Short mmCIF file of C-alpha atoms in Angstrom, two decimals:
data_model
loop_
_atom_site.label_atom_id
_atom_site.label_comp_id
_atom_site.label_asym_id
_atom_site.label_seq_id
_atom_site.Cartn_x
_atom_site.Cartn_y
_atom_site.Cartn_z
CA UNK M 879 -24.54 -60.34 -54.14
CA UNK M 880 -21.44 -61.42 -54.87
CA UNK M 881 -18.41 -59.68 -56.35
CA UNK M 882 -15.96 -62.08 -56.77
CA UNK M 883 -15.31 -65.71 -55.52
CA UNK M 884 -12.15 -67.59 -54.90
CA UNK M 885 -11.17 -71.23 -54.36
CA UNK M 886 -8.14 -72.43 -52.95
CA UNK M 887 -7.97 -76.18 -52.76
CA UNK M 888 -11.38 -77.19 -52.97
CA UNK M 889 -12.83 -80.46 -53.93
CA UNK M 890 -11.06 -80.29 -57.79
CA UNK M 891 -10.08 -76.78 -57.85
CA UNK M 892 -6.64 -76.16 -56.97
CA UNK M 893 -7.40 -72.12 -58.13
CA UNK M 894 -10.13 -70.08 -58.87
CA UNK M 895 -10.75 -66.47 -59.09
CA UNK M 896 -14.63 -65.56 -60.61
CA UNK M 897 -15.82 -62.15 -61.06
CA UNK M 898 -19.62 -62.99 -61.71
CA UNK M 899 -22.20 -61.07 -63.16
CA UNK M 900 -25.18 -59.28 -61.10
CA UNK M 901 -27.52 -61.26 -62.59
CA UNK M 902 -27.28 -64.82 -64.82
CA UNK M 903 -24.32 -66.61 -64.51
CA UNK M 904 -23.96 -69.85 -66.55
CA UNK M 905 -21.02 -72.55 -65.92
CA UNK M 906 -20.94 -74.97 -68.99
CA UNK M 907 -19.22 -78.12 -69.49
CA UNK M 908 -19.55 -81.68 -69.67
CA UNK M 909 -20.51 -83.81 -66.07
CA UNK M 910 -18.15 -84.23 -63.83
CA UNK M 911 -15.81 -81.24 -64.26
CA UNK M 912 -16.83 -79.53 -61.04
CA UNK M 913 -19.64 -77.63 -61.64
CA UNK M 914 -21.70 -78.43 -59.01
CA UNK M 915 -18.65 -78.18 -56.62
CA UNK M 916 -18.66 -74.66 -57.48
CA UNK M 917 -22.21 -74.33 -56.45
CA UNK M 918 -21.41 -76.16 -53.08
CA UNK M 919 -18.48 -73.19 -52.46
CA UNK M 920 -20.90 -70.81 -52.16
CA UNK M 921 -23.37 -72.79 -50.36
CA UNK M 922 -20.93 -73.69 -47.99
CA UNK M 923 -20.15 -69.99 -47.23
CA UNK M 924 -23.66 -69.35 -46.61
CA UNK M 925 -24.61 -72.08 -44.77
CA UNK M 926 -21.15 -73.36 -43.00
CA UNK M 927 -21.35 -76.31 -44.04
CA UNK M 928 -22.27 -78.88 -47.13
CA UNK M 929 -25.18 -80.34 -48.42
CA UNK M 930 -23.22 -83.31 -50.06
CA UNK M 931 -21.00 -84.34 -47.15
CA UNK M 932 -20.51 -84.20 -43.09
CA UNK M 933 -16.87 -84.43 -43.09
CA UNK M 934 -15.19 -80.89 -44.05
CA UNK M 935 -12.00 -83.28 -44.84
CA UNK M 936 -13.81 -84.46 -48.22
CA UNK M 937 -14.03 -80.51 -49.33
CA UNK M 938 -9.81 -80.30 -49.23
CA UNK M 939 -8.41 -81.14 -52.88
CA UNK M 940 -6.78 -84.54 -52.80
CA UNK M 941 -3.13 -83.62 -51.69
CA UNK M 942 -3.55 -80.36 -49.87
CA UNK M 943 -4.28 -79.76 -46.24
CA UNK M 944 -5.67 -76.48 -46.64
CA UNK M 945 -8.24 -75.61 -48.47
CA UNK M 946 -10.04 -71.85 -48.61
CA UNK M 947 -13.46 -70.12 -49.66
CA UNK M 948 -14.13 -66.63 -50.18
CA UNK M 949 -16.07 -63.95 -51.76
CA UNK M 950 -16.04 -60.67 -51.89
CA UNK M 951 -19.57 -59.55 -50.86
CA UNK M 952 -21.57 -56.28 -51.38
CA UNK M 953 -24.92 -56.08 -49.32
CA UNK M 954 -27.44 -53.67 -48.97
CA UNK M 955 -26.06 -52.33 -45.76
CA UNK M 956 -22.44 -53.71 -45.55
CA UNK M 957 -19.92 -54.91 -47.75
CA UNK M 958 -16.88 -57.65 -47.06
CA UNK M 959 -15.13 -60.36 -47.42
CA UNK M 960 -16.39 -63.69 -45.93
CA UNK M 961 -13.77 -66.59 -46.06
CA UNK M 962 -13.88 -69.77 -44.72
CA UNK M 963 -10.52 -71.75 -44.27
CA UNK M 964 -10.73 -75.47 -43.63
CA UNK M 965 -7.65 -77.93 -42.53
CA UNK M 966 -7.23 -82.07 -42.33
CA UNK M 967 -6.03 -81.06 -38.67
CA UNK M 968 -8.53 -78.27 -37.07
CA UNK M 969 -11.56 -76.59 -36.74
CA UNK M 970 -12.83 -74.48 -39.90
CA UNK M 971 -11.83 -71.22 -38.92
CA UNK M 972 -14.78 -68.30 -40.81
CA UNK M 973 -13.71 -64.60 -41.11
CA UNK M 974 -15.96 -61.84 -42.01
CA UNK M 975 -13.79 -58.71 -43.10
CA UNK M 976 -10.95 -61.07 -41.15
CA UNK M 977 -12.78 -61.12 -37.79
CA UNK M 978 -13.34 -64.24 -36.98
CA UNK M 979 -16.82 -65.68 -36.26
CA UNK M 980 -18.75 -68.47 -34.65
CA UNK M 981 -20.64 -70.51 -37.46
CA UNK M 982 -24.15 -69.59 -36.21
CA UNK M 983 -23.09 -66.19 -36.57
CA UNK M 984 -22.02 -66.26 -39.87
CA UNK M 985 -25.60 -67.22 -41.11
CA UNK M 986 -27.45 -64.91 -43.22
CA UNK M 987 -24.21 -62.75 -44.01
CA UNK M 988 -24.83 -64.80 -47.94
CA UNK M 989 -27.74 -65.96 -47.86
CA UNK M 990 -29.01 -68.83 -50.55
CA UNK M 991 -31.72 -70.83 -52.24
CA UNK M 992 -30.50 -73.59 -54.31
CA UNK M 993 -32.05 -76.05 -56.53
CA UNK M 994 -30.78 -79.54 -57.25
CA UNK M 995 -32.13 -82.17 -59.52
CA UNK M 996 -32.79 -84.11 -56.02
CA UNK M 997 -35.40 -81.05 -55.10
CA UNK M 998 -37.79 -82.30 -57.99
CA UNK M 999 -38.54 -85.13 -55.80
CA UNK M 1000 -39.57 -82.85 -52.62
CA UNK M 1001 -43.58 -83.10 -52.65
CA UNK M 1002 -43.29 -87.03 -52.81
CA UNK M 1003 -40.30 -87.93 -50.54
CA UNK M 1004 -39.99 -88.26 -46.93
CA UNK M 1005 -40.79 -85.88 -44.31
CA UNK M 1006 -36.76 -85.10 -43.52
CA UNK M 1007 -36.30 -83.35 -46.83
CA UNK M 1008 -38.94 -81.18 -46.36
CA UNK M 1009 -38.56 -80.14 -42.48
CA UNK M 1010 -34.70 -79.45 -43.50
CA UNK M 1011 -35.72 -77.00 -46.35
CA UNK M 1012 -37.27 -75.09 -43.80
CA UNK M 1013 -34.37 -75.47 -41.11
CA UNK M 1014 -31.95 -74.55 -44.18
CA UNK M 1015 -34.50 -71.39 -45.44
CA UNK M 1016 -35.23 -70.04 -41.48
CA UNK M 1017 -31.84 -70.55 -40.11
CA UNK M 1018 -30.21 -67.99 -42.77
CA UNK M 1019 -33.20 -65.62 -41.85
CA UNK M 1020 -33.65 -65.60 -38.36
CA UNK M 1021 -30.61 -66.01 -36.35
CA UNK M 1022 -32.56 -66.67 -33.09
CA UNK M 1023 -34.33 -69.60 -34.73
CA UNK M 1024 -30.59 -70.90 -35.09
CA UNK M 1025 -29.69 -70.89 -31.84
CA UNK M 1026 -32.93 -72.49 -31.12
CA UNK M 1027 -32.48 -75.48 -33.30
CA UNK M 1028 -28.88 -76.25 -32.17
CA UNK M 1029 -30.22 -76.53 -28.45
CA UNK M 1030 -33.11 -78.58 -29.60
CA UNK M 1031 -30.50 -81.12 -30.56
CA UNK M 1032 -28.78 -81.16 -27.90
CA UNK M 1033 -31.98 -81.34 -25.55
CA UNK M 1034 -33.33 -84.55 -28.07
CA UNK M 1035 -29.92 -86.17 -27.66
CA UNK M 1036 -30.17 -85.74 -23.50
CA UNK M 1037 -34.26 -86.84 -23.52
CA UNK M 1038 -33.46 -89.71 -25.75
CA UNK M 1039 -30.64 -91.14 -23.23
CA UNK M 1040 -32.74 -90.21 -20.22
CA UNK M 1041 -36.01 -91.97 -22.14
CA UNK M 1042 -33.45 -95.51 -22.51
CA UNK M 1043 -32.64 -95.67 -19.23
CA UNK M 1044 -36.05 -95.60 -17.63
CA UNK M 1045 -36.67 -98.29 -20.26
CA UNK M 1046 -38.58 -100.87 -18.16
CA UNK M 1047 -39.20 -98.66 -14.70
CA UNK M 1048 -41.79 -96.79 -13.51
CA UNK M 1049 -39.98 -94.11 -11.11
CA UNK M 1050 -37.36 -91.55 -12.87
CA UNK M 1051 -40.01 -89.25 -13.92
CA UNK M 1052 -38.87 -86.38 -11.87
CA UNK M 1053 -35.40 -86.03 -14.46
CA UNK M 1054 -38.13 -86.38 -17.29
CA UNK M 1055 -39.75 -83.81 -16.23
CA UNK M 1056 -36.61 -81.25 -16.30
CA UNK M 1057 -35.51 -82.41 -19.75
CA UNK M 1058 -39.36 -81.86 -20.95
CA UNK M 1059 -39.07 -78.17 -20.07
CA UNK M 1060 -36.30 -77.57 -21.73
CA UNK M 1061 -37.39 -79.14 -24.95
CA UNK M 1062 -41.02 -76.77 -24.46
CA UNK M 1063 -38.54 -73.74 -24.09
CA UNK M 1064 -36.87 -74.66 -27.73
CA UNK M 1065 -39.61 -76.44 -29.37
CA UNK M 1066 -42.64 -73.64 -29.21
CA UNK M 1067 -40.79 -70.72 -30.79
CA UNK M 1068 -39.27 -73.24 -33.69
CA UNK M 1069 -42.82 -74.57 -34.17
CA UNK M 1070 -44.41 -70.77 -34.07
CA UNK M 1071 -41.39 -69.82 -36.83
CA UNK M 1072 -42.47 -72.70 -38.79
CA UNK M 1073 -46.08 -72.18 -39.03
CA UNK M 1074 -45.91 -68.88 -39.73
CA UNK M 1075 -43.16 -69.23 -42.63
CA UNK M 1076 -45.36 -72.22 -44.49
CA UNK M 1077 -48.27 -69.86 -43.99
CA UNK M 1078 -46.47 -67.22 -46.17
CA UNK M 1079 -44.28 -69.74 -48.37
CA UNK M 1080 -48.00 -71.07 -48.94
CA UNK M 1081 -49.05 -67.52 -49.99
CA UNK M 1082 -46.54 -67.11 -52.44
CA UNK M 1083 -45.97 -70.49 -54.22
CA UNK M 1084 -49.80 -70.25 -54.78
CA UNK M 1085 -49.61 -66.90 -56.73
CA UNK M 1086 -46.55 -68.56 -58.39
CA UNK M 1087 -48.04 -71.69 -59.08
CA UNK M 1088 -51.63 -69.96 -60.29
CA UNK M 1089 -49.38 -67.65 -63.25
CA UNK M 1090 -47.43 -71.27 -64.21
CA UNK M 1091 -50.44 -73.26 -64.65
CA UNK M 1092 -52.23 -69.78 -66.38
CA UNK M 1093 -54.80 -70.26 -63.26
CA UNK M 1094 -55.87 -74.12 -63.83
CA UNK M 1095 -54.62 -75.41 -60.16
CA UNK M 1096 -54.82 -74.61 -57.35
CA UNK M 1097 -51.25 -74.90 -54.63
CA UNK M 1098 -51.79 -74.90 -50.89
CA UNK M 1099 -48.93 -75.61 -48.42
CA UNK M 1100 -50.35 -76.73 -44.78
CA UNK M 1101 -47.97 -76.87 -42.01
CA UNK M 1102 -48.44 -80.24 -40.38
CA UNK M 1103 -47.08 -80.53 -37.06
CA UNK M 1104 -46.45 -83.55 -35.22
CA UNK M 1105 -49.22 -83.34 -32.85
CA UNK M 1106 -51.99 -82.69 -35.96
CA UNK M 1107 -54.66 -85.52 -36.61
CA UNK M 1108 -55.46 -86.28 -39.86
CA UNK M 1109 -57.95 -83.89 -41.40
CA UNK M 1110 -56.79 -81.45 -38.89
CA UNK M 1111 -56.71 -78.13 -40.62
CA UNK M 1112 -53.87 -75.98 -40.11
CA UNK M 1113 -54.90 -73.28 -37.30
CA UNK M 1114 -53.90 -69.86 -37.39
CA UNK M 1115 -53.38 -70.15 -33.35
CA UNK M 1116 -50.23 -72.40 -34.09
CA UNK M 1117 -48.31 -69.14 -34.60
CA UNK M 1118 -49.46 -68.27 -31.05
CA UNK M 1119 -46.81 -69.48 -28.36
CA UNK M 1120 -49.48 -70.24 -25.89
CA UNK M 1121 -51.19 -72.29 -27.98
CA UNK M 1122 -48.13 -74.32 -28.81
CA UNK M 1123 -47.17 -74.53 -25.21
CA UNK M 1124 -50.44 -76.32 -24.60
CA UNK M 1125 -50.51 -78.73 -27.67
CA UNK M 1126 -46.82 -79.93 -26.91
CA UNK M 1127 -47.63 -80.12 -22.86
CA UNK M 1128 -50.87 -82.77 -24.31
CA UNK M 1129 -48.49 -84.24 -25.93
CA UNK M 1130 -46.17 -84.67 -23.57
CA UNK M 1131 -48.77 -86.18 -21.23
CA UNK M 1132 -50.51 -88.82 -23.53
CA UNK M 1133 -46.99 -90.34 -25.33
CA UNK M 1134 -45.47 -90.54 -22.27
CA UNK M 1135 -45.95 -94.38 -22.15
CA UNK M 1136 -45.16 -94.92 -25.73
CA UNK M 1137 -41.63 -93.07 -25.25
CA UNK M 1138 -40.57 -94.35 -22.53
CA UNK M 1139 -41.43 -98.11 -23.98
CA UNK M 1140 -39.59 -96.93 -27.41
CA UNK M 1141 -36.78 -95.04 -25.63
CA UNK M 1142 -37.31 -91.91 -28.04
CA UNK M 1143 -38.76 -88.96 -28.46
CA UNK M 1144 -42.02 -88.99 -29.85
CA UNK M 1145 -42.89 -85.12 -29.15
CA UNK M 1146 -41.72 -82.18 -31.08
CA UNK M 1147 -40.08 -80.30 -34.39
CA UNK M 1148 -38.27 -83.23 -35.38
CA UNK M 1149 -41.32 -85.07 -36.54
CA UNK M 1150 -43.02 -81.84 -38.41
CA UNK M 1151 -43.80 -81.97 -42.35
CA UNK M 1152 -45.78 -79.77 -44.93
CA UNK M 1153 -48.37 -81.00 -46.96
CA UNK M 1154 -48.42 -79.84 -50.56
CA UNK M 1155 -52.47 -80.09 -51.93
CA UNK M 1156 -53.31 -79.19 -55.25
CA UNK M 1157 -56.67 -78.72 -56.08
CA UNK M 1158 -57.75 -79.69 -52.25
CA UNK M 1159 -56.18 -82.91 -52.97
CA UNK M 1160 -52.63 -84.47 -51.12
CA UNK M 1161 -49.97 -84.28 -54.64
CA UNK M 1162 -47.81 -86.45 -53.15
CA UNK M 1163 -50.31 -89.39 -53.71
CA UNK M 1164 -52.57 -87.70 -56.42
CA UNK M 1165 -50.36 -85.56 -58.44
CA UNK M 1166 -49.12 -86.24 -61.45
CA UNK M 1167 -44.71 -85.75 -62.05
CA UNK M 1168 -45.18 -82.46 -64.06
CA UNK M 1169 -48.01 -81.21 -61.19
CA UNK M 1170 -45.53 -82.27 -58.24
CA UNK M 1171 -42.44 -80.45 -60.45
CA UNK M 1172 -44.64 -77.08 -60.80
CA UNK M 1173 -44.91 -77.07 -57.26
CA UNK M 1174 -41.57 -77.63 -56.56
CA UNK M 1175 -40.40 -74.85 -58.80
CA UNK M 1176 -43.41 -72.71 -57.25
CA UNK M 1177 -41.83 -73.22 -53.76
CA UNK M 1178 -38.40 -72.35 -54.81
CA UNK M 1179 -39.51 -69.18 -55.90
CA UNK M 1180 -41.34 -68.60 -52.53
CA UNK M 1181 -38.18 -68.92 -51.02
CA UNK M 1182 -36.79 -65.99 -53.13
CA UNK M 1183 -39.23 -63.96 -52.06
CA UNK M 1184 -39.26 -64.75 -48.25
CA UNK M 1185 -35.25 -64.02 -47.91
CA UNK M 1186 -35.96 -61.20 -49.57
CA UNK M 1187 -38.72 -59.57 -47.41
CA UNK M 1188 -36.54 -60.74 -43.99
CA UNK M 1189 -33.45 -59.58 -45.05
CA UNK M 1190 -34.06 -56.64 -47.57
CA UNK M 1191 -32.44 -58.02 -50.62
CA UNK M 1192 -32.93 -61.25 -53.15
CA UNK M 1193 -30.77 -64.14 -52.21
CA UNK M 1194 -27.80 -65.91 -54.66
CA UNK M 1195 -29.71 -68.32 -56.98
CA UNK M 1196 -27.87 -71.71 -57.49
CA UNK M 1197 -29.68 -74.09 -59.91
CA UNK M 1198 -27.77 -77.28 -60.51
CA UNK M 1199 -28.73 -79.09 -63.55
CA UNK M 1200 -32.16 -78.24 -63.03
CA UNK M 1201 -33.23 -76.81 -66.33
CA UNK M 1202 -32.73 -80.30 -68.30
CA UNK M 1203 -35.58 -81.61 -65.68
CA UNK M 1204 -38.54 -78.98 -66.76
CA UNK M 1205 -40.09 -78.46 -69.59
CA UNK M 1206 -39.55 -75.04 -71.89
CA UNK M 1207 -42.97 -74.09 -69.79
CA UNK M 1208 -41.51 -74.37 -66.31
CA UNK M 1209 -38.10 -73.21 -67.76
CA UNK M 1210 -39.10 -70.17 -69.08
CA UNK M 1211 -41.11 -69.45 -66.10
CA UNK M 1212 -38.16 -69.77 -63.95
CA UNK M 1213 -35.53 -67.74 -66.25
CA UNK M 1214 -38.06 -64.76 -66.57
CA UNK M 1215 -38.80 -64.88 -62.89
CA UNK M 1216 -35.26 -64.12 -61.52
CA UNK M 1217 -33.15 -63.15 -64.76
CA UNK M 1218 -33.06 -59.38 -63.87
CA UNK M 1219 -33.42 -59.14 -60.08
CA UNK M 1220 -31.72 -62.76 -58.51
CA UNK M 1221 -28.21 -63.59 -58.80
CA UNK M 1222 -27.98 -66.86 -60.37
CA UNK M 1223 -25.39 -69.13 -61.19
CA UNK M 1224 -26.72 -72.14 -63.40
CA UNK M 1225 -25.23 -75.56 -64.51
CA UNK M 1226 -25.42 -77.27 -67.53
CA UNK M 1227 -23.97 -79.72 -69.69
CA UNK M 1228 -25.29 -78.13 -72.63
CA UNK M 1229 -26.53 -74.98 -73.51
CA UNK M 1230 -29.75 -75.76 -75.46
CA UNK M 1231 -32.05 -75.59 -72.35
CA UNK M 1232 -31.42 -71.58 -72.16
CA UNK M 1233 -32.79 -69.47 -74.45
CA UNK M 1234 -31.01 -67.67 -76.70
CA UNK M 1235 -31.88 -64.14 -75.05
CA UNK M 1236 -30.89 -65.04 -71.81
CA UNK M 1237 -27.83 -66.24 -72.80
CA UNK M 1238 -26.69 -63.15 -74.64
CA UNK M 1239 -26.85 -61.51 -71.65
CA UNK M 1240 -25.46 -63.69 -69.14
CA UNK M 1241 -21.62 -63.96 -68.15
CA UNK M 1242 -20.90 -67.67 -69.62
CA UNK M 1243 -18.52 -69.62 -68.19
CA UNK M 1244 -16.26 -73.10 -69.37
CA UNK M 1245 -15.77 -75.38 -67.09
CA UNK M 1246 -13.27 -78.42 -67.74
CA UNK M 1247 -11.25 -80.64 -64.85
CA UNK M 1248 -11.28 -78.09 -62.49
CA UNK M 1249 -10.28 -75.42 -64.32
CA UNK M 1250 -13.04 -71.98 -65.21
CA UNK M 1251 -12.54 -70.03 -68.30
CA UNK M 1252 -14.62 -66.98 -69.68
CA UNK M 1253 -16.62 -67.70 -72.79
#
């Protein structure tokens, strides 16, 4: 949870100093006065970096050199300050209780679900979208699977240059062979991780999903990884490393010809998705907008619920804008669901979409050009 948050420099804020409530926090004002940059603060102390940009440069007010995030943090086990300092010139440098860490070891000291307008559209985009929500939700949970991930890219970028240059020969297969052990030794216990995580995200967005539509659907979420055929149920032995050892190793074997004619790796995590079916049926094709939205909103709750049973405590809540997009139904749903156990901090250009009662008991904040006043 946190205590209290302060901005130095960031995107429009040249100060800020918030002393949030435990539960519903709600920053009001009209679009484009930096609300949703101070959602992306505290995303970016969780996660180390931003959802909305690459370059750490774009988070330093216009200006300034230096910019600085921070919040005061009280856990279940710990408490401390966590601070992030970025500059035009060097590396972010990220302090917890002014000890400086590594960024993969900073994960999971604030961990985060968020919920952007852009999430509404999860069930029917691309693949990416979907296979980074889990990267984003795992990599706060499970340090190891971290680590993991970061090698994984490394070993795609090294298999994809060896892959090129064999472009058009026959020999070389020996260095293949080296760089397709390592990416076995990443990919199995990211693809384990995975299955098992949909397998209980699937659990819980179906008990979610089953009180929102008062029992009328039916949500499944099926792991699909790359190797799976269509109509290919998902397998319980996919949490099993020896199992995945064998399925990538097939792999491996029967692409090898179609990767080395591409240049690319055609094995492995990167090329994962999950299936949302409602009623038995694919939603991203069948569903209807409100159907894929209630699933959405389903999932996001899941989430809650999985940080919460890794790490022993509910997660920080960000929902940007998201309220205007459901109906009072999914709304409701949503407020009741996390108003006295999840920190949240909410955006909104009005304050119709929140019911009365949750707004007398929520810490209201104004937010105009930067600038964050108490209501």
């Amino acid at each position: 949870m946190i205590e209290r948050l302060l901005l130095h420099d960031f995107r429009n804020y040249r100060h800020v100093d918030l002393t949030p409530a435990r539960s519903v926090n709600v920053l009001l004002g009209r679009n484009a006065q930096g609300k949703t940059n101070l959602l992306e603060s505290v995303l970016y102390l969780g996660l180390g970096k931003s959802p909305r940009t690459g370059r750490d440069s774009e988070l330093i007010r216009w200006e300034s050199d230096v910019a600085s995030v921070a919040a005061v943090l009280k856990k279940r086990d710990s408490s401390g300050r966590l601070q992030i300092v970025l500059r035009s010139d060097a590396p972010k440098r990220i302090t917890w209780n002014d000890s400086p860490l590594k960024p993969r070891d900073a994960l999971g000291i604030l961990s985060t679900v968020s919920f952007f307008p852009d999430d509404l559209y999860l069930v029917k985009g691309g693949p990416a979208q979907r296979r980074r929500l889990l990267d984003v939700l795992l990599c706060q949970a499970d340090a190891k699977y971290a680590r993991h991930l970061s090698r994984l890219q490394r070993v795609l970028r090294h298999r994809n240059m060896q892959l090129k240059a064999l472009q058009g020969h026959s020999g070389g297969g020996e260095l293949l062979a080296v760089w397709n052990e390592h990416l076995i030794a990443e990919a199995v216990p990211l693809m384990v991780r995975r299955a098992e995580a949909v397998r209980r995200l699937g659990e819980a967005a179906a008990a979610f999903h089953k009180r929102i539509t008062d029992g009328r659907e039916e949500l499944q979420l099926a792991y699909r990884p790359f190797f799976a055929a269509d109509g290919e149920q998902p397998d319980s032995s996919w949490e099993n490393s020896d199992t995945m050892v064998a399925r990538l190793d097939d792999a491996i074997a029967r692409l090898e010809g179609d990767e080395r004619r591409r240049g690319v790796t055609l094995v492995g995590p990167q090329r994962d998705d999950i299936q949302f079916l409602i009623g038995g049926v694919d939603a991203r094709t069948f569903a209807s907008q409100g159907q894929q939205r209630t699933a959405v909103l389903s999932l996001k709750l899941a989430e809650l619920e999985f940080l919460r049973e890794e790490t022993g405590e509910y997660p920080v809540l960000l929902l940007d804008d998201v309220l205007s997009e459901l109906d009072a139904v999914r709304r409701g749903f949503l407020l009741e669901a996390v108003a006295e156990t999840v920190q949240t901090f909410i955006t909104t250009a009005q304050a119709e979409p929140l019911p009365q009662r949750l707004l007398a008991d929520a810490r209201v904040f104004h937010v105009h050009q930067g600038t964050i006043t108490p209501a």
